[in-house]
Short mmCIF file of C-alpha atoms in Angstrom, two decimals:
data_model
loop_
_atom_site.label_atom_id
_atom_site.label_comp_id
_atom_site.label_asym_id
_atom_site.label_seq_id
_atom_site.Cartn_x
_atom_site.Cartn_y
_atom_site.Cartn_z
CA MET A 670 -25.00 38.66 -54.33
CA ASN A 671 -22.92 41.91 -54.35
CA THR A 672 -19.15 42.37 -54.39
CA GLY A 673 -17.26 45.57 -53.58
CA THR A 674 -19.97 47.07 -51.32
CA ASP A 675 -19.00 49.53 -48.57
CA ARG A 676 -19.81 46.89 -46.00
CA VAL A 677 -17.54 44.31 -47.63
CA LYS A 678 -14.72 46.82 -48.09
CA ARG A 679 -14.94 48.40 -44.66
CA GLY A 680 -15.58 45.01 -43.06
CA MET A 681 -12.26 43.71 -44.39
CA ALA A 682 -10.48 46.49 -42.43
CA GLU A 683 -12.55 45.68 -39.34
CA MET A 684 -11.05 42.17 -39.39
CA GLN A 685 -7.55 43.65 -39.18
CA LYS A 686 -8.26 45.54 -35.96
CA GLY A 687 -5.84 45.09 -33.11
CA GLY A 688 -3.25 43.82 -35.55
CA VAL A 689 0.01 44.84 -37.16
CA ILE A 690 0.46 45.24 -40.91
CA MET A 691 4.10 44.93 -41.94
CA ASP A 692 6.00 46.27 -44.97
CA VAL A 693 7.84 43.48 -46.80
CA VAL A 694 9.93 43.44 -49.97
CA ASN A 695 10.12 39.72 -50.75
CA ALA A 696 8.61 36.31 -50.01
CA GLU A 697 11.08 35.57 -47.23
CA GLN A 698 10.17 38.73 -45.28
CA ALA A 699 6.47 38.08 -45.92
CA LYS A 700 6.76 34.61 -44.37
CA LEU A 701 8.63 36.00 -41.39
CA ALA A 702 5.90 38.63 -40.92
CA GLU A 703 3.12 36.01 -41.13
CA GLU A 704 4.97 33.73 -38.72
CA ALA A 705 5.35 36.61 -36.27
CA GLY A 706 1.59 37.23 -36.27
CA ALA A 707 1.11 40.10 -38.76
CA VAL A 708 -2.55 40.46 -39.85
CA ALA A 709 -1.47 41.50 -43.38
CA VAL A 710 1.64 42.48 -45.30
CA MET A 711 2.31 45.43 -47.55
CA ALA A 712 4.26 44.30 -50.62
CA LEU A 713 6.81 46.95 -51.65
CA GLU A 714 9.90 47.32 -53.75
CA ARG A 715 11.61 49.31 -51.01
CA VAL A 716 10.64 50.21 -47.46
CA PRO A 717 10.12 53.95 -46.86
CA SER A 718 13.50 54.68 -45.36
CA ASP A 719 15.17 53.17 -48.46
CA ILE A 720 12.80 55.16 -50.70
CA ARG A 721 14.03 58.26 -48.87
CA ALA A 722 17.67 57.25 -49.27
CA ALA A 723 17.28 56.33 -52.95
CA GLY A 724 15.55 59.56 -53.97
CA GLY A 725 14.08 59.91 -57.48
CA VAL A 726 10.56 58.85 -58.38
CA ALA A 727 8.99 56.11 -56.25
CA ARG A 728 6.37 54.07 -58.12
CA MET A 729 4.13 51.00 -57.67
CA ALA A 730 6.21 47.91 -56.88
CA ASP A 731 7.22 45.52 -59.66
CA PRO A 732 4.22 43.17 -60.04
CA ARG A 733 6.63 40.28 -59.80
CA ILE A 734 7.38 41.22 -56.19
CA VAL A 735 3.70 41.63 -55.38
CA GLU A 736 2.97 38.25 -56.94
CA GLU A 737 5.83 36.62 -55.06
CA VAL A 738 4.48 37.92 -51.78
CA MET A 739 0.88 36.88 -52.63
CA ASN A 740 2.10 33.36 -53.33
CA ALA A 741 4.11 33.19 -50.12
CA VAL A 742 1.44 33.87 -47.51
CA SER A 743 -2.20 33.17 -46.70
CA ILE A 744 -2.79 36.44 -44.81
CA PRO A 745 -4.06 39.44 -46.91
CA VAL A 746 -1.60 41.24 -49.11
CA MET A 747 -1.72 45.00 -49.61
CA ALA A 748 0.22 47.08 -52.14
CA LYS A 749 0.81 50.81 -52.77
CA ALA A 750 -0.23 52.84 -55.76
CA ARG A 751 0.78 56.46 -56.38
CA ILE A 752 -1.77 59.14 -55.42
CA GLY A 753 -4.09 59.61 -58.37
CA HIS A 754 -2.53 56.89 -60.48
CA ILE A 755 -5.65 55.17 -61.78
CA THR A 756 -3.78 52.61 -63.85
CA GLU A 757 -1.37 51.46 -61.15
CA ALA A 758 -4.42 50.91 -58.92
CA ARG A 759 -6.28 49.01 -61.63
CA VAL A 760 -3.21 46.84 -62.27
CA LEU A 761 -2.98 45.97 -58.60
CA GLU A 762 -6.71 45.26 -58.49
CA SER A 763 -6.44 42.96 -61.52
CA MET A 764 -3.73 41.00 -59.75
CA GLY A 765 -6.05 40.32 -56.85
CA VAL A 766 -4.27 42.37 -54.22
CA ASP A 767 -6.56 42.45 -51.10
CA TYR A 768 -6.12 46.16 -50.28
CA ILE A 769 -4.50 49.12 -52.02
CA ASP A 770 -2.76 51.92 -50.19
CA GLU A 771 -3.07 55.18 -52.18
CA SER A 772 0.12 56.31 -50.58
CA GLU A 773 2.11 59.49 -50.09
CA VAL A 774 5.19 57.31 -49.62
CA LEU A 775 5.26 57.05 -53.41
CA THR A 776 5.72 60.08 -55.62
CA PRO A 777 2.26 61.43 -56.44
CA ALA A 778 1.02 61.00 -60.05
CA ASP A 779 -1.60 63.69 -59.70
CA GLU A 780 -1.12 66.85 -57.69
CA GLU A 781 -4.77 67.81 -57.74
CA TYR A 782 -6.99 64.70 -57.54
CA HIS A 783 -6.99 61.49 -55.59
CA LEU A 784 -8.46 58.30 -56.97
CA LEU A 785 -12.22 57.83 -57.04
CA LYS A 786 -11.89 54.77 -54.86
CA SER A 787 -15.62 54.02 -54.81
CA ASP A 788 -15.21 53.01 -58.48
CA PHE A 789 -13.11 49.99 -57.55
CA THR A 790 -14.03 46.57 -56.22
CA VAL A 791 -10.83 46.35 -54.21
CA PRO A 792 -10.81 48.41 -50.96
CA PHE A 793 -8.41 51.29 -50.32
CA VAL A 794 -6.58 52.67 -47.34
CA CYS A 795 -5.44 56.31 -47.34
CA GLY A 796 -3.29 58.50 -45.08
CA CYS A 797 -4.68 61.46 -43.13
CA ARG A 798 -3.40 64.19 -40.82
CA ASP A 799 -6.70 65.68 -39.77
CA LEU A 800 -10.44 65.05 -39.96
CA GLY A 801 -10.84 67.12 -43.14
CA GLU A 802 -8.35 64.96 -44.99
CA ALA A 803 -9.85 61.78 -43.46
CA ALA A 804 -13.36 62.75 -44.49
CA ARG A 805 -12.33 63.69 -48.04
CA ARG A 806 -10.72 60.32 -48.49
CA ILE A 807 -13.77 58.49 -47.12
CA GLY A 808 -15.86 60.66 -49.42
CA GLU A 809 -13.81 59.35 -52.38
CA GLY A 810 -14.42 55.81 -51.18
CA ALA A 811 -11.52 54.91 -48.87
CA ALA A 812 -12.60 51.98 -46.65
CA MET A 813 -9.78 52.37 -44.14
CA LEU A 814 -7.60 55.22 -42.87
CA ARG A 815 -4.18 55.50 -41.34
CA THR A 816 -2.29 58.43 -39.92
CA LYS A 817 0.34 59.70 -42.32
CA GLY A 818 3.00 60.26 -39.64
CA GLU A 819 6.35 60.78 -41.28
CA PRO A 820 7.27 57.53 -43.03
CA GLY A 821 10.79 56.12 -42.98
CA THR A 822 11.96 58.30 -40.10
CA GLY A 823 11.55 55.94 -37.13
CA ASN A 824 10.21 59.02 -35.35
CA ILE A 825 6.72 58.67 -33.86
CA VAL A 826 6.10 62.34 -33.24
CA GLU A 827 4.11 63.06 -36.43
CA ALA A 828 1.96 59.96 -36.09
CA VAL A 829 1.13 61.04 -32.55
CA ARG A 830 0.22 64.53 -33.80
CA HIS A 831 -2.03 63.10 -36.48
CA ILE A 832 -3.94 60.57 -34.37
CA ARG A 833 -4.47 63.15 -31.60
CA LYS A 834 -5.73 65.69 -34.07
CA VAL A 835 -8.15 63.39 -35.88
CA ASN A 836 -9.55 62.01 -32.62
CA ALA A 837 -9.91 65.45 -31.06
CA GLN A 838 -11.76 66.70 -34.13
CA VAL A 839 -14.03 63.62 -34.11
CA ARG A 840 -14.89 64.30 -30.46
CA ARG A 841 -15.65 67.89 -31.31
CA VAL A 842 -17.99 66.92 -34.13
CA VAL A 843 -19.76 64.35 -31.99
CA HIS A 844 -20.53 66.99 -29.35
CA MET A 845 -21.57 69.70 -31.76
CA ASN A 846 -25.13 70.83 -32.28
CA HIS A 847 -26.57 69.97 -35.73
CA ASP A 848 -26.76 73.62 -36.66
CA GLU A 849 -22.97 73.92 -36.28
CA LEU A 850 -22.06 71.07 -38.57
CA MET A 851 -22.25 72.84 -41.95
CA THR A 852 -19.83 75.54 -40.89
CA GLU A 853 -17.52 72.86 -39.43
CA ALA A 854 -17.71 71.02 -42.79
CA LYS A 855 -16.70 74.22 -44.54
CA LEU A 856 -13.82 74.86 -42.12
CA LEU A 857 -12.51 71.30 -42.31
CA GLY A 858 -13.08 70.90 -46.04
CA ALA A 859 -15.05 67.80 -45.16
CA PRO A 860 -18.29 66.46 -46.79
CA PHE A 861 -21.24 67.54 -44.59
CA GLU A 862 -22.95 64.14 -44.82
CA LEU A 863 -19.87 62.46 -43.36
CA LEU A 864 -19.76 64.76 -40.37
CA LEU A 865 -23.41 63.97 -39.84
CA GLU A 866 -22.61 60.23 -39.97
CA ILE A 867 -19.69 60.67 -37.54
CA LYS A 868 -21.96 62.58 -35.12
CA GLU A 869 -24.53 59.80 -35.25
CA LEU A 870 -22.02 56.94 -34.91
CA GLY A 871 -19.94 58.74 -32.30
CA ARG A 872 -16.80 57.73 -34.22
CA LEU A 873 -15.27 57.50 -37.68
CA PRO A 874 -17.24 55.17 -39.97
CA VAL A 875 -14.05 53.32 -40.96
CA VAL A 876 -11.10 51.81 -39.13
CA ASN A 877 -8.12 54.14 -38.51
CA PHE A 878 -4.64 52.63 -38.10
CA ALA A 879 -1.41 54.31 -37.05
CA ALA A 880 1.43 54.62 -39.52
CA GLY A 881 4.55 56.61 -40.24
CA GLY A 882 7.30 56.35 -37.65
CA VAL A 883 6.58 53.28 -35.52
CA ALA A 884 10.01 51.90 -34.58
CA THR A 885 9.63 50.08 -31.25
CA PRO A 886 7.06 47.91 -29.36
CA SER A 887 6.40 50.91 -27.11
CA ASP A 888 5.70 53.11 -30.14
CA ALA A 889 3.11 50.62 -31.34
CA ALA A 890 1.49 50.43 -27.89
CA LEU A 891 1.47 54.23 -27.61
CA MET A 892 -0.51 54.51 -30.84
CA MET A 893 -3.04 51.97 -29.53
CA GLU A 894 -3.25 53.93 -26.28
CA LEU A 895 -4.05 57.06 -28.30
CA GLY A 896 -6.96 55.26 -30.00
CA ALA A 897 -5.49 53.74 -33.17
CA ASP A 898 -7.32 50.56 -34.29
CA GLY A 899 -4.05 48.87 -35.30
CA VAL A 900 -0.56 49.60 -36.53
CA PHE A 901 1.36 49.71 -39.80
CA VAL A 902 5.09 49.16 -39.39
CA GLY A 903 7.17 50.15 -42.38
CA SER A 904 10.90 50.40 -42.06
CA GLY A 905 10.81 49.64 -38.30
CA ILE A 906 11.01 45.89 -38.54
CA PHE A 907 13.40 45.00 -41.34
CA LYS A 908 15.74 47.92 -40.49
CA SER A 909 16.13 46.74 -36.91
CA ASP A 910 18.94 44.44 -35.65
CA ASN A 911 16.70 41.42 -35.23
CA PRO A 912 13.60 41.60 -37.49
CA GLU A 913 12.09 38.36 -36.25
CA LYS A 914 12.22 39.37 -32.60
CA PHE A 915 11.13 42.91 -33.40
CA ALA A 916 8.14 41.69 -35.43
CA ARG A 917 6.94 39.38 -32.65
CA ALA A 918 7.45 42.05 -29.98
CA ILE A 919 5.53 44.69 -31.93
CA VAL A 920 2.62 42.26 -32.45
CA GLN A 921 2.50 41.49 -28.71
CA ALA A 922 2.78 45.12 -27.70
CA THR A 923 -0.12 46.00 -29.98
CA THR A 924 -2.42 43.27 -28.55
CA HIS A 925 -1.51 44.02 -24.92
CA TYR A 926 -0.79 47.69 -25.19
CA GLN A 927 -1.60 48.36 -21.53
CA ASP A 928 0.39 45.45 -20.15
CA TYR A 929 3.54 47.45 -19.34
CA GLU A 930 5.34 44.56 -17.60
CA LEU A 931 4.90 42.47 -20.72
CA ILE A 932 6.18 45.33 -22.92
CA ALA A 933 9.21 45.72 -20.66
CA LYS A 934 9.88 41.99 -20.87
CA ILE A 935 9.61 41.78 -24.67
CA SER A 936 11.61 44.96 -25.17
CA LYS A 937 14.67 43.46 -23.43
CA GLU A 938 17.55 42.37 -25.62
CA LEU A 939 15.83 43.39 -28.80
CA GLY A 940 18.97 45.02 -30.12
CA SER A 941 18.86 48.40 -31.79
CA ALA A 942 15.73 49.79 -33.37
CA MET A 943 16.13 51.49 -36.75
CA LYS A 944 18.09 54.71 -36.57
CA GLY A 945 15.63 57.58 -36.19
CA MET A 946 15.52 60.99 -37.82
CA GLU A 947 14.67 64.38 -36.36
CA ILE A 948 11.70 65.71 -38.35
CA SER A 949 13.08 69.27 -38.39
CA SER A 950 16.12 67.94 -40.26
CA LEU A 951 13.80 67.27 -43.20
CA SER A 952 13.04 70.13 -45.57
CA LEU A 953 9.37 70.69 -46.36
CA GLU A 954 9.78 69.02 -49.81
CA ASP A 955 11.20 65.93 -48.15
CA ARG A 956 8.19 65.47 -45.86
CA MET A 957 6.03 62.80 -47.39
CA GLN A 958 3.08 63.86 -45.20
CA GLU A 959 2.81 67.05 -47.26
CA ARG A 960 1.74 64.98 -50.27
CA GLY A 961 -2.03 64.55 -50.75
CA TRP A 962 -4.80 67.18 -50.92
CA MET B 469 -27.21 37.27 -16.04
CA THR B 470 -25.68 35.35 -18.90
CA THR B 471 -22.11 36.44 -19.62
CA ILE B 472 -20.68 35.88 -23.03
CA GLY B 473 -16.97 36.30 -23.73
CA VAL B 474 -15.47 37.51 -26.98
CA LEU B 475 -11.93 36.32 -27.69
CA GLY B 476 -10.15 39.67 -27.76
CA LEU B 477 -6.79 38.91 -29.31
CA GLN B 478 -7.49 40.51 -32.68
CA GLY B 479 -10.32 41.20 -35.12
CA ALA B 480 -13.93 42.40 -34.96
CA VAL B 481 -14.23 42.26 -31.18
CA ARG B 482 -16.10 45.51 -30.55
CA GLU B 483 -18.87 44.59 -33.02
CA HIS B 484 -19.63 41.30 -31.26
CA VAL B 485 -19.69 43.05 -27.88
CA ARG B 486 -22.28 45.49 -29.26
CA SER B 487 -24.36 42.67 -30.63
CA ILE B 488 -24.26 40.63 -27.38
CA GLU B 489 -25.33 43.72 -25.42
CA ALA B 490 -28.14 44.36 -27.92
CA CYS B 491 -29.41 40.85 -27.11
CA GLY B 492 -29.58 41.65 -23.41
CA ALA B 493 -26.60 39.62 -22.26
CA LYS B 494 -23.38 40.75 -20.62
CA ALA B 495 -20.26 40.87 -22.77
CA LEU B 496 -16.66 40.39 -21.62
CA ILE B 497 -13.59 40.80 -23.78
CA ILE B 498 -11.21 37.87 -23.13
CA LYS B 499 -7.57 38.82 -23.31
CA GLN B 500 -6.20 36.44 -20.70
CA ALA B 501 -6.85 32.70 -20.52
CA ASP B 502 -7.95 32.79 -16.86
CA GLN B 503 -10.88 35.06 -17.81
CA LEU B 504 -12.52 32.02 -19.46
CA GLN B 505 -13.72 30.98 -15.96
CA LEU B 506 -15.91 34.03 -15.79
CA ILE B 507 -18.08 33.32 -18.84
CA ASP B 508 -20.95 31.04 -19.86
CA GLY B 509 -20.28 31.03 -23.60
CA LEU B 510 -17.53 32.18 -25.95
CA ILE B 511 -17.55 33.93 -29.32
CA MET B 512 -14.46 33.74 -31.51
CA PRO B 513 -14.66 36.70 -33.85
CA GLY B 514 -13.66 37.28 -37.41
CA GLY B 515 -10.11 38.38 -37.99
CA GLU B 516 -7.05 36.64 -39.33
CA SER B 517 -7.06 32.99 -38.25
CA THR B 518 -3.30 32.66 -38.71
CA THR B 519 -2.66 35.61 -36.44
CA MET B 520 -5.14 34.49 -33.84
CA ARG B 521 -3.57 31.03 -33.74
CA ARG B 522 -0.12 32.62 -33.13
CA LEU B 523 -1.52 34.65 -30.25
CA ILE B 524 -3.50 31.69 -28.82
CA ASP B 525 -0.22 29.74 -28.62
CA LEU B 526 1.79 32.66 -27.36
CA TYR B 527 -0.58 33.39 -24.46
CA GLY B 528 -1.30 29.76 -23.57
CA PHE B 529 -4.97 29.84 -24.58
CA MET B 530 -5.05 26.45 -26.29
CA ASP B 531 -5.48 24.10 -23.32
CA PRO B 532 -7.82 26.41 -21.35
CA MET B 533 -10.01 26.79 -24.49
CA ARG B 534 -10.14 23.03 -25.05
CA GLU B 535 -11.12 22.58 -21.37
CA PHE B 536 -13.80 25.23 -21.89
CA ALA B 537 -15.12 23.20 -24.83
CA GLN B 538 -15.02 19.96 -22.80
CA SER B 539 -17.05 21.61 -20.03
CA GLY B 540 -19.92 21.74 -22.48
CA LYS B 541 -20.17 25.55 -22.60
CA PRO B 542 -21.28 26.80 -26.04
CA MET B 543 -18.85 28.38 -28.50
CA PHE B 544 -19.60 30.39 -31.61
CA GLY B 545 -17.02 30.98 -34.30
CA THR B 546 -17.50 33.51 -37.10
CA CYS B 547 -15.23 33.25 -40.17
CA ALA B 548 -11.76 32.96 -38.57
CA GLY B 549 -13.49 31.65 -35.47
CA LEU B 550 -15.07 28.84 -37.51
CA ILE B 551 -11.59 27.84 -38.69
CA LEU B 552 -10.41 27.72 -35.12
CA LEU B 553 -13.33 25.44 -34.13
CA ALA B 554 -13.16 22.96 -37.04
CA LYS B 555 -11.93 19.40 -36.60
CA GLU B 556 -10.31 19.41 -40.04
CA ILE B 557 -8.95 22.13 -42.37
CA VAL B 558 -8.31 21.50 -46.07
CA GLY B 559 -4.55 21.55 -46.76
CA TYR B 560 -3.46 21.51 -43.10
CA ASP B 561 -2.23 18.48 -41.13
CA ALA B 562 -3.62 19.58 -37.83
CA PRO B 563 -6.68 21.61 -36.74
CA HIS B 564 -6.61 24.46 -34.20
CA LEU B 565 -9.09 23.66 -31.43
CA GLY B 566 -10.48 20.78 -33.43
CA VAL B 567 -13.77 20.44 -31.58
CA MET B 568 -16.58 20.99 -34.17
CA ASP B 569 -17.22 18.10 -36.52
CA VAL B 570 -16.78 19.91 -39.83
CA LEU B 571 -14.18 20.08 -42.60
CA VAL B 572 -13.50 23.71 -43.60
CA GLU B 573 -11.59 25.29 -46.43
CA ARG B 574 -9.93 28.70 -45.92
CA ASN B 575 -10.37 31.63 -48.33
CA SER B 576 -12.54 29.40 -50.40
CA PHE B 577 -14.57 32.13 -52.15
CA GLY B 578 -11.40 33.85 -53.40
CA ARG B 579 -9.46 36.96 -52.42
CA GLN B 580 -10.84 40.28 -51.18
CA LYS B 581 -12.18 41.44 -54.53
CA GLU B 582 -14.41 38.34 -54.60
CA SER B 583 -15.74 39.12 -51.09
CA PHE B 584 -19.53 39.76 -51.14
CA GLU B 585 -22.76 40.15 -49.26
CA ALA B 586 -25.85 38.00 -49.94
CA ASN B 587 -29.23 37.23 -48.45
CA LEU B 588 -29.33 33.77 -46.87
CA GLU B 589 -32.23 31.54 -45.94
CA VAL B 590 -31.47 30.38 -42.43
CA THR B 591 -33.26 27.44 -40.76
CA GLY B 592 -35.34 28.82 -37.93
CA LEU B 593 -35.31 32.45 -39.08
CA ALA B 594 -38.47 33.79 -40.71
CA GLU B 595 -36.76 36.45 -42.86
CA PRO B 596 -33.52 36.11 -44.87
CA PHE B 597 -30.28 37.12 -43.20
CA ASN B 598 -27.95 39.66 -44.87
CA ALA B 599 -24.58 37.91 -44.65
CA VAL B 600 -21.23 39.58 -45.25
CA PHE B 601 -18.53 37.22 -46.55
CA ILE B 602 -14.92 38.49 -46.36
CA ARG B 603 -12.17 36.22 -47.71
CA ALA B 604 -14.50 33.67 -46.22
CA PRO B 605 -14.04 29.94 -45.52
CA HIS B 606 -16.83 27.46 -46.10
CA ILE B 607 -17.79 24.08 -44.62
CA VAL B 608 -16.88 21.40 -47.15
CA SER B 609 -18.54 18.61 -45.22
CA ALA B 610 -20.19 18.14 -41.86
CA GLY B 611 -20.30 15.15 -39.55
CA PRO B 612 -23.53 13.22 -38.81
CA SER B 613 -24.18 15.13 -35.57
CA THR B 614 -23.92 18.48 -37.33
CA GLU B 615 -27.03 20.36 -38.41
CA VAL B 616 -26.66 22.49 -41.50
CA LEU B 617 -28.48 25.82 -40.94
CA ALA B 618 -27.68 27.77 -44.12
CA MET B 619 -26.19 27.24 -47.53
CA HIS B 620 -24.96 29.66 -50.22
CA ASN B 621 -24.57 28.34 -53.80
CA ASP B 622 -24.54 24.75 -52.55
CA ARG B 623 -21.90 25.50 -49.94
CA ILE B 624 -22.49 25.09 -46.20
CA VAL B 625 -22.02 28.48 -44.51
CA LEU B 626 -23.76 28.04 -41.14
CA ALA B 627 -23.93 24.90 -39.01
CA ARG B 628 -24.38 23.67 -35.46
CA ASP B 629 -22.76 20.71 -33.85
CA GLY B 630 -24.29 20.45 -30.39
CA GLN B 631 -22.68 23.20 -28.29
CA PHE B 632 -20.75 24.58 -31.27
CA LEU B 633 -22.07 27.09 -33.76
CA GLY B 634 -19.98 28.19 -36.74
CA CYS B 635 -20.49 30.41 -39.74
CA SER B 636 -18.48 31.56 -42.76
CA PHE B 637 -19.74 35.10 -42.66
CA HIS B 638 -19.79 38.09 -40.29
CA PRO B 639 -23.13 38.58 -38.50
CA GLU B 640 -21.30 41.18 -36.33
CA LEU B 641 -20.94 43.58 -39.28
CA THR B 642 -24.66 44.17 -39.61
CA GLU B 643 -27.36 45.48 -37.28
CA ASP B 644 -29.18 42.15 -37.49
CA HIS B 645 -28.67 40.47 -34.14
CA ARG B 646 -30.75 37.36 -34.72
CA LEU B 647 -27.82 34.94 -34.95
CA THR B 648 -26.23 36.40 -31.80
CA LYS B 649 -29.62 36.00 -30.15
CA TYR B 650 -29.72 32.37 -31.29
CA PHE B 651 -26.31 31.85 -29.64
CA VAL B 652 -27.32 33.64 -26.47
CA GLU B 653 -30.28 31.24 -26.22
CA MET B 654 -27.89 28.26 -26.76
CA VAL B 655 -25.87 29.54 -23.81
CA GLU B 656 -28.94 30.05 -21.61
CA GLN B 657 -30.18 26.56 -22.38
CA ALA B 658 -26.80 24.80 -22.00
CA PRO B 659 -26.83 22.17 -19.25
CA VAL B 660 -24.86 23.26 -16.20
CA VAL B 661 -21.90 20.86 -15.67
CA VAL B 662 -20.81 20.67 -12.03
#
């Protein structure tokens, strides 16, 4: 009997496919998310847009909040650790969190190295903007990926850029000749063996969700249309006018992402989505997607 | 040709489709309740049972699925799917479909860090089956008509009650298609109700 194997870690993410993972900051929000049909919740101290507004150093959530959320719901609970912060990750693992997000939404603890995620029993999800980044994270042991997008902006443009890029690069690798793979590995900064695996499978070996800017049911459906396996919604739900309706609508739009009449129907009378931000209004230092290496 | 549906609301749908096709049957992803008329057997995949139940209610699947069960057509539930099939669930007042005569307990092996894989002896299979358990439920007790097909550490993890087959683990996550094959044969042998 073996725990923490690749199959068990990656399999956990497979079970989340076609679903929506919602950011929550307390038990009440977690219950609302579960009730609305979320496949998991991400327990946080602040949602990304509030992290942006607050400034300063963003760290792992207070374990009390994580525990409160874990006690409130029966769906899986995820939590974020800072990039490279071994101890935050170990603390979350010891608490029995179901998945850890080594996340650029928090202030990185290490500007050179990510966590060696294969060392842990708990599975990890990491952000990526291209196949090189995706493959490096899988190489370190990530069992699930998500696009970075630009968190807390309510602007889908970066998430679209990232999912298109990763998928285009995967297609390219799949159609390459074997003798071209090593140079591609060098150019992408990706482990050669992983490119080989992608070529053989015809896809990434782990699930890839969309994240970072999903604000409406149509945004969620668009990401599914572009080939995401599921959707993370951060600030989008609890920063909207009617979180309960928004949460339900985003779940439905994700399941039936090509049923446009349904999306039109559920998008009626939702109230305002979160206020969005133009990406160019953010200076380079304020772009969370630039964090991670 | 035998057509097997995979409930496609959420979860490991693609993997089951691959496994069904590897067994030589036709697979159909079921996203609308009226598609149930097109299939001879139904697989309910792993995923989040709470979420699936919400979507089942939302899209009016409950009655058509119960009618499907009453028609005698075989159903196979893996992990979350087993929870949907069970007649009783520990800690819950009401079951979901409530058609398979077993009592199940959710997340009974612990949280994700306790998730594991293990080799199981399965009745009717010559070689052990590599089973992947993810936040898995188990069958606490089974009714008299239910045949226990595999145990892990004294817990029932695979059983059959007539037309219903249920397991705690995820056969769809491995390349071993023997359990899917077993289900495909159940479907092929099911009596045709007119």
